[in-house]
Amino acid sequence: MGTLRKNLTDRQVVELITTVGYYTMLAGLLNGLNVDIDPSGEQYLGLGRD
C-alpha cells in the first residue's frame, strides 16, 4: 500500500479500490449465475497470469 500511496493521489486510490471491487463483484455475480464465456473471449483467458 505504501508504494501505491507514493504514486497515486487519495482520489486515485479510492477510484482504484472501487474499480477492483466492482470487477470482483461482477465476476462473483457472473460465476454465481453460471454465465458462459463468449467463445470469442476465450482467447483472453489466462492473459497476465504468468
mmCIF file of N, CA and C in Angstrom:
data_model
loop_
_atom_site.group_PDB
_atom_site.id
_atom_site.type_symbol
_atom_site.label_atom_id
_atom_site.label_comp_id
_atom_site.label_asym_id
_atom_site.label_seq_id
_atom_site.Cartn_x
_atom_site.Cartn_y
_atom_site.Cartn_z
ATOM 1 N N MET A 1 0.829 -1.185 0.000
ATOM 2 C CA MET A 1 0.000 0.000 0.000
ATOM 3 C C MET A 1 0.874 1.250 0.000
ATOM 4 N N GLY A 2 2.059 1.154 0.575
ATOM 5 C CA GLY A 2 2.942 2.310 0.627
ATOM 6 C C GLY A 2 3.349 2.799 -0.745
ATOM 7 N N THR A 3 3.694 1.867 -1.626
ATOM 8 C CA THR A 3 4.074 2.233 -2.994
ATOM 9 C C THR A 3 2.898 2.858 -3.714
ATOM 10 N N LEU A 4 1.727 2.300 -3.478
ATOM 11 C CA LEU A 4 0.512 2.830 -4.094
ATOM 12 C C LEU A 4 0.285 4.273 -3.659
ATOM 13 N N ARG A 5 0.439 4.529 -2.382
ATOM 14 C CA ARG A 5 0.206 5.875 -1.841
ATOM 15 C C ARG A 5 1.258 6.870 -2.328
ATOM 16 N N LYS A 6 2.460 6.383 -2.627
ATOM 17 C CA LYS A 6 3.512 7.276 -3.114
ATOM 18 C C LYS A 6 3.246 7.728 -4.543
ATOM 19 N N ASN A 7 2.573 6.886 -5.323
ATOM 20 C CA ASN A 7 2.394 7.153 -6.744
ATOM 21 C C ASN A 7 1.017 7.676 -7.128
ATOM 22 N N LEU A 8 0.043 7.563 -6.234
ATOM 23 C CA LEU A 8 -1.317 7.985 -6.560
ATOM 24 C C LEU A 8 -1.837 8.974 -5.529
ATOM 25 N N THR A 9 -2.751 9.823 -5.967
ATOM 26 C CA THR A 9 -3.420 10.736 -5.041
ATOM 27 C C THR A 9 -4.472 9.953 -4.259
ATOM 28 N N ASP A 10 -5.013 10.570 -3.205
ATOM 29 C CA ASP A 10 -6.067 9.917 -2.425
ATOM 30 C C ASP A 10 -7.251 9.547 -3.317
ATOM 31 N N ARG A 11 -7.625 10.448 -4.190
ATOM 32 C CA ARG A 11 -8.756 10.198 -5.090
ATOM 33 C C ARG A 11 -8.473 9.010 -6.011
ATOM 34 N N GLN A 12 -7.269 8.928 -6.533
ATOM 35 C CA GLN A 12 -6.915 7.823 -7.421
ATOM 36 C C GLN A 12 -6.914 6.486 -6.680
ATOM 37 N N VAL A 13 -6.478 6.488 -5.434
ATOM 38 C CA VAL A 13 -6.502 5.263 -4.627
ATOM 39 C C VAL A 13 -7.944 4.803 -4.434
ATOM 40 N N VAL A 14 -8.832 5.734 -4.109
ATOM 41 C CA VAL A 14 -10.247 5.396 -3.928
ATOM 42 C C VAL A 14 -10.835 4.860 -5.228
ATOM 43 N N GLU A 15 -10.527 5.507 -6.343
ATOM 44 C CA GLU A 15 -11.046 5.055 -7.635
ATOM 45 C C GLU A 15 -10.520 3.666 -7.986
ATOM 46 N N LEU A 16 -9.256 3.407 -7.716
ATOM 47 C CA LEU A 16 -8.674 2.096 -8.000
ATOM 48 C C LEU A 16 -9.337 1.011 -7.159
ATOM 49 N N ILE A 17 -9.486 1.261 -5.871
ATOM 50 C CA ILE A 17 -10.113 0.284 -4.979
ATOM 51 C C ILE A 17 -11.566 0.042 -5.384
ATOM 52 N N THR A 18 -12.271 1.104 -5.761
ATOM 53 C CA THR A 18 -13.655 0.973 -6.208
ATOM 54 C C THR A 18 -13.744 0.149 -7.486
ATOM 55 N N THR A 19 -12.847 0.402 -8.427
ATOM 56 C CA THR A 19 -12.849 -0.339 -9.690
ATOM 57 C C THR A 19 -12.557 -1.816 -9.462
ATOM 58 N N VAL A 20 -11.558 -2.112 -8.647
ATOM 59 C CA VAL A 20 -11.228 -3.510 -8.345
ATOM 60 C C VAL A 20 -12.412 -4.184 -7.653
ATOM 61 N N GLY A 21 -13.035 -3.492 -6.720
ATOM 62 C CA GLY A 21 -14.201 -4.041 -6.025
ATOM 63 C C GLY A 21 -15.358 -4.308 -6.964
ATOM 64 N N TYR A 22 -15.588 -3.386 -7.898
ATOM 65 C CA TYR A 22 -16.672 -3.546 -8.863
ATOM 66 C C TYR A 22 -16.443 -4.781 -9.728
ATOM 67 N N TYR A 23 -15.249 -4.925 -10.271
ATOM 68 C CA TYR A 23 -14.968 -6.070 -11.138
ATOM 69 C C TYR A 23 -14.980 -7.385 -10.360
ATOM 70 N N THR A 24 -14.556 -7.362 -9.104
ATOM 71 C CA THR A 24 -14.627 -8.559 -8.267
ATOM 72 C C THR A 24 -16.082 -8.948 -8.027
ATOM 73 N N MET A 25 -16.930 -7.954 -7.739
ATOM 74 C CA MET A 25 -18.349 -8.200 -7.531
ATOM 75 C C MET A 25 -18.996 -8.742 -8.801
ATOM 76 N N LEU A 26 -18.673 -8.141 -9.934
ATOM 77 C CA LEU A 26 -19.236 -8.571 -11.208
ATOM 78 C C LEU A 26 -18.819 -10.003 -11.537
ATOM 79 N N ALA A 27 -17.552 -10.333 -11.310
ATOM 80 C CA ALA A 27 -17.076 -11.694 -11.558
ATOM 81 C C ALA A 27 -17.800 -12.691 -10.658
ATOM 82 N N GLY A 28 -18.006 -12.327 -9.407
ATOM 83 C CA GLY A 28 -18.739 -13.201 -8.489
ATOM 84 C C GLY A 28 -20.178 -13.410 -8.926
ATOM 85 N N LEU A 29 -20.813 -12.352 -9.385
ATOM 86 C CA LEU A 29 -22.186 -12.445 -9.873
ATOM 87 C C LEU A 29 -22.270 -13.345 -11.098
ATOM 88 N N LEU A 30 -21.379 -13.119 -12.058
ATOM 89 C CA LEU A 30 -21.395 -13.922 -13.283
ATOM 90 C C LEU A 30 -21.092 -15.387 -12.996
ATOM 91 N N ASN A 31 -20.158 -15.649 -12.101
ATOM 92 C CA ASN A 31 -19.863 -17.036 -11.713
ATOM 93 C C ASN A 31 -21.054 -17.668 -11.000
ATOM 94 N N GLY A 32 -21.690 -16.908 -10.118
ATOM 95 C CA GLY A 32 -22.842 -17.416 -9.382
ATOM 96 C C GLY A 32 -24.025 -17.735 -10.276
ATOM 97 N N LEU A 33 -24.169 -16.979 -11.338
ATOM 98 C CA LEU A 33 -25.261 -17.210 -12.285
ATOM 99 C C LEU A 33 -24.880 -18.195 -13.389
ATOM 100 N N ASN A 34 -23.659 -18.704 -13.328
ATOM 101 C CA ASN A 34 -23.150 -19.656 -14.331
ATOM 102 C C ASN A 34 -23.242 -19.110 -15.752
ATOM 103 N N VAL A 35 -22.880 -17.861 -15.914
ATOM 104 C CA VAL A 35 -22.875 -17.241 -17.236
ATOM 105 C C VAL A 35 -21.674 -17.773 -18.008
ATOM 106 N N ASP A 36 -21.933 -18.284 -19.195
ATOM 107 C CA ASP A 36 -20.859 -18.823 -20.032
ATOM 108 C C ASP A 36 -20.054 -17.702 -20.672
ATOM 109 N N ILE A 37 -18.787 -17.986 -20.910
ATOM 110 C CA ILE A 37 -17.907 -17.036 -21.587
ATOM 111 C C ILE A 37 -18.221 -17.063 -23.070
ATOM 112 N N ASP A 38 -18.311 -15.898 -23.661
ATOM 113 C CA ASP A 38 -18.498 -15.806 -25.106
ATOM 114 C C ASP A 38 -17.299 -16.474 -25.774
ATOM 115 N N PRO A 39 -17.536 -17.351 -26.745
ATOM 116 C CA PRO A 39 -16.415 -18.051 -27.393
ATOM 117 C C PRO A 39 -15.330 -17.120 -27.936
ATOM 118 N N SER A 40 -15.707 -15.939 -28.395
ATOM 119 C CA SER A 40 -14.694 -15.018 -28.921
ATOM 120 C C SER A 40 -13.808 -14.450 -27.816
ATOM 121 N N GLY A 41 -14.242 -14.531 -26.560
ATOM 122 C CA GLY A 41 -13.458 -14.011 -25.448
ATOM 123 C C GLY A 41 -12.526 -15.024 -24.818
ATOM 124 N N GLU A 42 -12.661 -16.290 -25.200
ATOM 125 C CA GLU A 42 -11.835 -17.333 -24.596
ATOM 126 C C GLU A 42 -10.349 -17.151 -24.877
ATOM 127 N N GLN A 43 -10.025 -16.452 -25.948
ATOM 128 C CA GLN A 43 -8.617 -16.232 -26.279
ATOM 129 C C GLN A 43 -7.915 -15.366 -25.232
ATOM 130 N N TYR A 44 -8.687 -14.617 -24.441
ATOM 131 C CA TYR A 44 -8.103 -13.721 -23.447
ATOM 132 C C TYR A 44 -7.962 -14.365 -22.074
ATOM 133 N N LEU A 45 -8.532 -15.547 -21.893
ATOM 134 C CA LEU A 45 -8.423 -16.221 -20.600
ATOM 135 C C LEU A 45 -6.971 -16.541 -20.299
ATOM 136 N N GLY A 46 -6.552 -16.250 -19.102
ATOM 137 C CA GLY A 46 -5.194 -16.574 -18.697
ATOM 138 C C GLY A 46 -4.155 -15.524 -19.055
ATOM 139 N N LEU A 47 -4.532 -14.498 -19.804
ATOM 140 C CA LEU A 47 -3.555 -13.450 -20.117
ATOM 141 C C LEU A 47 -3.156 -12.747 -18.828
ATOM 142 N N GLY A 48 -1.894 -12.517 -18.656
ATOM 143 C CA GLY A 48 -1.404 -11.837 -17.468
ATOM 144 C C GLY A 48 -1.207 -12.752 -16.276
ATOM 145 N N ARG A 49 -1.413 -14.028 -16.456
ATOM 146 C CA ARG A 49 -1.227 -14.989 -15.355
ATOM 147 C C ARG A 49 0.054 -15.771 -15.565
ATOM 148 N N ASP A 50 1.147 -15.086 -15.577
ATOM 149 C CA ASP A 50 2.437 -15.754 -15.791
ATOM 150 C C ASP A 50 3.111 -16.087 -14.498
#
